[in-house]
């Protein structure tokens, strides 16, 4: 199951994580976000122990979304050692995410 990131836990859970991290910035009202949700959940299971995969609700955690300049959702940010190393905006096929994850 995908981890739930918030403004309060983002620094420790995402930026200071030992594993690479994928954060799905989303909102409950966003149609493309709903399309991506099962893909993100499936990847969280498949990459468990290799990549920390989670979601951040931009309405509930606007500070973190603002800090990373999230203008449209879904936006998926890939972190390694606390730094953004890749960014995917919009609903994309699972294979595209797998390719980005494998590059980590």
mmCIF file with all atom_site columns, C-alpha atoms in Angstrom:
data_model
loop_
_atom_site.group_PDB
_atom_site.id
_atom_site.type_symbol
_atom_site.label_atom_id
_atom_site.label_alt_id
_atom_site.label_comp_id
_atom_site.label_asym_id
_atom_site.label_entity_id
_atom_site.label_seq_id
_atom_site.pdbx_PDB_ins_code
_atom_site.Cartn_x
_atom_site.Cartn_y
_atom_site.Cartn_z
_atom_site.occupancy
_atom_site.B_iso_or_equiv
_atom_site.pdbx_formal_charge
_atom_site.auth_seq_id
_atom_site.auth_comp_id
_atom_site.auth_asym_id
_atom_site.auth_atom_id
_atom_site.pdbx_PDB_model_num
ATOM 1   C CA . UNK A 1 1   ? 0.000   0.000  0.000   1.00 0.00 ? 1   UNK A CA 1
ATOM 2   C CA . UNK A 1 2   ? 1.239   3.471  -0.869  1.00 0.00 ? 2   UNK A CA 1
ATOM 3   C CA . UNK A 1 3   ? 2.540   5.600  1.997   1.00 0.00 ? 3   UNK A CA 1
ATOM 4   C CA . UNK A 1 4   ? 0.639   8.793  2.869   1.00 0.00 ? 4   UNK A CA 1
ATOM 5   C CA . UNK A 1 5   ? 2.967   11.809 2.879   1.00 0.00 ? 5   UNK A CA 1
ATOM 6   C CA . UNK A 1 6   ? 1.936   15.069 4.584   1.00 0.00 ? 6   UNK A CA 1
ATOM 7   C CA . UNK A 1 7   ? 3.487   18.480 5.219   1.00 0.00 ? 7   UNK A CA 1
ATOM 8   C CA . UNK A 1 8   ? 4.359   17.221 8.721   1.00 0.00 ? 8   UNK A CA 1
ATOM 9   C CA . UNK A 1 9   ? 6.152   13.993 7.751   1.00 0.00 ? 9   UNK A CA 1
ATOM 10  C CA . UNK A 1 10  ? 7.573   14.862 4.311   1.00 0.00 ? 10  UNK A CA 1
ATOM 11  C CA . UNK A 1 11  ? 11.076  15.821 5.446   1.00 0.00 ? 11  UNK A CA 1
ATOM 12  C CA . UNK A 1 12  ? 11.680  12.688 7.514   1.00 0.00 ? 12  UNK A CA 1
ATOM 13  C CA . UNK A 1 13  ? 9.728   10.207 5.383   1.00 0.00 ? 13  UNK A CA 1
ATOM 14  C CA . UNK A 1 14  ? 10.707  11.405 1.881   1.00 0.00 ? 14  UNK A CA 1
ATOM 15  C CA . UNK A 1 15  ? 13.814  13.575 1.992   1.00 0.00 ? 15  UNK A CA 1
ATOM 16  C CA . UNK A 1 16  ? 15.645  11.577 4.671   1.00 0.00 ? 16  UNK A CA 1
ATOM 17  C CA . UNK A 1 17  ? 14.542  8.133  3.454   1.00 0.00 ? 17  UNK A CA 1
ATOM 18  C CA . UNK A 1 18  ? 17.265  5.572  2.858   1.00 0.00 ? 18  UNK A CA 1
ATOM 19  C CA . UNK A 1 19  ? 15.482  4.232  -0.235  1.00 0.00 ? 19  UNK A CA 1
ATOM 20  C CA . UNK A 1 20  ? 14.688  6.203  -3.398  1.00 0.00 ? 20  UNK A CA 1
ATOM 21  C CA . UNK A 1 21  ? 11.222  7.768  -3.116  1.00 0.00 ? 21  UNK A CA 1
ATOM 22  C CA . UNK A 1 22  ? 8.334   8.319  -5.547  1.00 0.00 ? 22  UNK A CA 1
ATOM 23  C CA . UNK A 1 23  ? 5.745   10.882 -4.455  1.00 0.00 ? 23  UNK A CA 1
ATOM 24  C CA . UNK A 1 24  ? 2.412   11.123 -6.272  1.00 0.00 ? 24  UNK A CA 1
ATOM 25  C CA . UNK A 1 25  ? 1.019   14.651 -5.773  1.00 0.00 ? 25  UNK A CA 1
ATOM 26  C CA . UNK A 1 26  ? -2.770  14.326 -6.156  1.00 0.00 ? 26  UNK A CA 1
ATOM 27  C CA . UNK A 1 27  ? -6.200  15.597 -5.105  1.00 0.00 ? 27  UNK A CA 1
ATOM 28  C CA . UNK A 1 28  ? -9.431  13.690 -4.464  1.00 0.00 ? 28  UNK A CA 1
ATOM 29  C CA . UNK A 1 29  ? -11.332 15.750 -7.065  1.00 0.00 ? 29  UNK A CA 1
ATOM 30  C CA . UNK A 1 30  ? -8.770  15.148 -9.851  1.00 0.00 ? 30  UNK A CA 1
ATOM 31  C CA . UNK A 1 31  ? -9.926  12.710 -12.561 1.00 0.00 ? 31  UNK A CA 1
ATOM 32  C CA . UNK A 1 32  ? -6.464  11.829 -13.963 1.00 0.00 ? 32  UNK A CA 1
ATOM 33  C CA . UNK A 1 33  ? -5.259  11.354 -10.361 1.00 0.00 ? 33  UNK A CA 1
ATOM 34  C CA . UNK A 1 34  ? -7.970  8.738  -9.838  1.00 0.00 ? 34  UNK A CA 1
ATOM 35  C CA . UNK A 1 35  ? -6.784  6.969  -13.007 1.00 0.00 ? 35  UNK A CA 1
ATOM 36  C CA . UNK A 1 36  ? -3.220  6.889  -11.632 1.00 0.00 ? 36  UNK A CA 1
ATOM 37  C CA . UNK A 1 37  ? -4.167  5.716  -8.118  1.00 0.00 ? 37  UNK A CA 1
ATOM 38  C CA . UNK A 1 38  ? -4.363  1.958  -8.882  1.00 0.00 ? 38  UNK A CA 1
ATOM 39  C CA . UNK A 1 39  ? -1.099  2.161  -10.855 1.00 0.00 ? 39  UNK A CA 1
ATOM 40  C CA . UNK A 1 40  ? 0.687   3.844  -7.941  1.00 0.00 ? 40  UNK A CA 1
ATOM 41  C CA . UNK A 1 41  ? -0.757  1.284  -5.508  1.00 0.00 ? 41  UNK A CA 1
ATOM 42  C CA . UNK A 1 42  ? 0.410   -1.614 -7.716  1.00 0.00 ? 42  UNK A CA 1
ATOM 43  C CA . UNK A 1 43  ? 3.909   -0.154 -7.998  1.00 0.00 ? 43  UNK A CA 1
ATOM 44  C CA . UNK A 1 44  ? 4.051   0.363  -4.210  1.00 0.00 ? 44  UNK A CA 1
ATOM 45  C CA . UNK A 1 45  ? 3.518   -3.374 -3.806  1.00 0.00 ? 45  UNK A CA 1
ATOM 46  C CA . UNK A 1 46  ? 5.874   -4.393 -6.619  1.00 0.00 ? 46  UNK A CA 1
ATOM 47  C CA . UNK A 1 47  ? 8.742   -2.142 -5.484  1.00 0.00 ? 47  UNK A CA 1
ATOM 48  C CA . UNK A 1 48  ? 8.317   -2.693 -1.733  1.00 0.00 ? 48  UNK A CA 1
ATOM 49  C CA . UNK A 1 49  ? 11.729  -2.728 -0.082  1.00 0.00 ? 49  UNK A CA 1
ATOM 50  C CA . UNK A 1 50  ? 13.367  -1.142 -3.168  1.00 0.00 ? 50  UNK A CA 1
ATOM 51  C CA . UNK A 1 51  ? 11.561  2.203  -3.544  1.00 0.00 ? 51  UNK A CA 1
ATOM 52  C CA . UNK A 1 52  ? 9.338   4.033  -1.053  1.00 0.00 ? 52  UNK A CA 1
ATOM 53  C CA . UNK A 1 53  ? 6.179   4.951  -2.962  1.00 0.00 ? 53  UNK A CA 1
ATOM 54  C CA . UNK A 1 54  ? 3.536   7.244  -1.578  1.00 0.00 ? 54  UNK A CA 1
ATOM 55  C CA . UNK A 1 55  ? 0.965   9.941  -2.198  1.00 0.00 ? 55  UNK A CA 1
ATOM 56  C CA . UNK A 1 56  ? 0.611   13.523 -1.055  1.00 0.00 ? 56  UNK A CA 1
ATOM 57  C CA . UNK A 1 57  ? -2.778  15.242 -1.129  1.00 0.00 ? 57  UNK A CA 1
ATOM 58  C CA . UNK A 1 58  ? -2.109  18.801 -2.377  1.00 0.00 ? 58  UNK A CA 1
ATOM 59  C CA . UNK A 1 59  ? -5.271  20.145 -0.712  1.00 0.00 ? 59  UNK A CA 1
ATOM 60  C CA . UNK A 1 60  ? -4.294  18.767 2.698   1.00 0.00 ? 60  UNK A CA 1
ATOM 61  C CA . UNK A 1 61  ? -0.550  19.499 2.375   1.00 0.00 ? 61  UNK A CA 1
ATOM 62  C CA . UNK A 1 62  ? -0.265  22.715 0.343   1.00 0.00 ? 62  UNK A CA 1
ATOM 63  C CA . UNK A 1 63  ? 3.118   23.746 1.801   1.00 0.00 ? 63  UNK A CA 1
ATOM 64  C CA . UNK A 1 64  ? 5.010   20.788 0.353   1.00 0.00 ? 64  UNK A CA 1
ATOM 65  C CA . UNK A 1 65  ? 3.194   21.049 -2.985  1.00 0.00 ? 65  UNK A CA 1
ATOM 66  C CA . UNK A 1 66  ? 4.074   24.751 -3.126  1.00 0.00 ? 66  UNK A CA 1
ATOM 67  C CA . UNK A 1 67  ? 7.688   24.104 -2.173  1.00 0.00 ? 67  UNK A CA 1
ATOM 68  C CA . UNK A 1 68  ? 8.087   21.876 -5.247  1.00 0.00 ? 68  UNK A CA 1
ATOM 69  C CA . UNK A 1 69  ? 6.110   24.166 -7.567  1.00 0.00 ? 69  UNK A CA 1
ATOM 70  C CA . UNK A 1 70  ? 3.340   21.653 -8.234  1.00 0.00 ? 70  UNK A CA 1
ATOM 71  C CA . UNK A 1 71  ? 1.082   23.455 -10.729 1.00 0.00 ? 71  UNK A CA 1
ATOM 72  C CA . UNK A 1 72  ? -0.828  20.558 -12.247 1.00 0.00 ? 72  UNK A CA 1
ATOM 73  C CA . UNK A 1 73  ? -1.737  17.154 -10.917 1.00 0.00 ? 73  UNK A CA 1
ATOM 74  C CA . UNK A 1 74  ? -1.012  14.362 -10.967 1.00 0.00 ? 74  UNK A CA 1
ATOM 75  C CA . UNK A 1 75  ? 2.674   15.179 -10.705 1.00 0.00 ? 75  UNK A CA 1
ATOM 76  C CA . UNK A 1 76  ? 5.056   12.399 -9.728  1.00 0.00 ? 76  UNK A CA 1
ATOM 77  C CA . UNK A 1 77  ? 8.424   13.370 -8.279  1.00 0.00 ? 77  UNK A CA 1
ATOM 78  C CA . UNK A 1 78  ? 11.278  10.906 -7.915  1.00 0.00 ? 78  UNK A CA 1
ATOM 79  C CA . UNK A 1 79  ? 13.719  11.592 -5.067  1.00 0.00 ? 79  UNK A CA 1
ATOM 80  C CA . UNK A 1 80  ? 17.135  10.122 -4.427  1.00 0.00 ? 80  UNK A CA 1
ATOM 81  C CA . UNK A 1 81  ? 19.165  11.223 -1.401  1.00 0.00 ? 81  UNK A CA 1
ATOM 82  C CA . UNK A 1 82  ? 16.659  14.016 -0.749  1.00 0.00 ? 82  UNK A CA 1
ATOM 83  C CA . UNK A 1 83  ? 16.980  15.507 -4.253  1.00 0.00 ? 83  UNK A CA 1
ATOM 84  C CA . UNK A 1 84  ? 14.437  15.493 -7.096  1.00 0.00 ? 84  UNK A CA 1
ATOM 85  C CA . UNK A 1 85  ? 15.968  13.375 -9.880  1.00 0.00 ? 85  UNK A CA 1
ATOM 86  C CA . UNK A 1 86  ? 12.943  12.978 -12.158 1.00 0.00 ? 86  UNK A CA 1
ATOM 87  C CA . UNK A 1 87  ? 9.474   14.441 -12.663 1.00 0.00 ? 87  UNK A CA 1
ATOM 88  C CA . UNK A 1 88  ? 6.463   13.136 -14.575 1.00 0.00 ? 88  UNK A CA 1
ATOM 89  C CA . UNK A 1 89  ? 3.361   15.305 -15.016 1.00 0.00 ? 89  UNK A CA 1
ATOM 90  C CA . UNK A 1 90  ? -0.029  13.873 -15.959 1.00 0.00 ? 90  UNK A CA 1
ATOM 91  C CA . UNK A 1 91  ? -1.478  10.409 -16.255 1.00 0.00 ? 91  UNK A CA 1
ATOM 92  C CA . UNK A 1 92  ? 1.046   8.087  -17.903 1.00 0.00 ? 92  UNK A CA 1
ATOM 93  C CA . UNK A 1 93  ? 1.208   4.349  -18.615 1.00 0.00 ? 93  UNK A CA 1
ATOM 94  C CA . UNK A 1 94  ? 2.539   2.090  -15.876 1.00 0.00 ? 94  UNK A CA 1
ATOM 95  C CA . UNK A 1 95  ? 5.486   1.141  -18.105 1.00 0.00 ? 95  UNK A CA 1
ATOM 96  C CA . UNK A 1 96  ? 6.676   4.775  -18.112 1.00 0.00 ? 96  UNK A CA 1
ATOM 97  C CA . UNK A 1 97  ? 6.719   4.816  -14.304 1.00 0.00 ? 97  UNK A CA 1
ATOM 98  C CA . UNK A 1 98  ? 8.467   1.442  -14.163 1.00 0.00 ? 98  UNK A CA 1
ATOM 99  C CA . UNK A 1 99  ? 11.170  2.762  -16.507 1.00 0.00 ? 99  UNK A CA 1
ATOM 100 C CA . UNK A 1 100 ? 11.688  5.824  -14.288 1.00 0.00 ? 100 UNK A CA 1
ATOM 101 C CA . UNK A 1 101 ? 11.746  3.684  -11.128 1.00 0.00 ? 101 UNK A CA 1
ATOM 102 C CA . UNK A 1 102 ? 14.255  1.260  -12.612 1.00 0.00 ? 102 UNK A CA 1
ATOM 103 C CA . UNK A 1 103 ? 16.496  4.214  -13.480 1.00 0.00 ? 103 UNK A CA 1
ATOM 104 C CA . UNK A 1 104 ? 16.721  5.029  -9.759  1.00 0.00 ? 104 UNK A CA 1
#
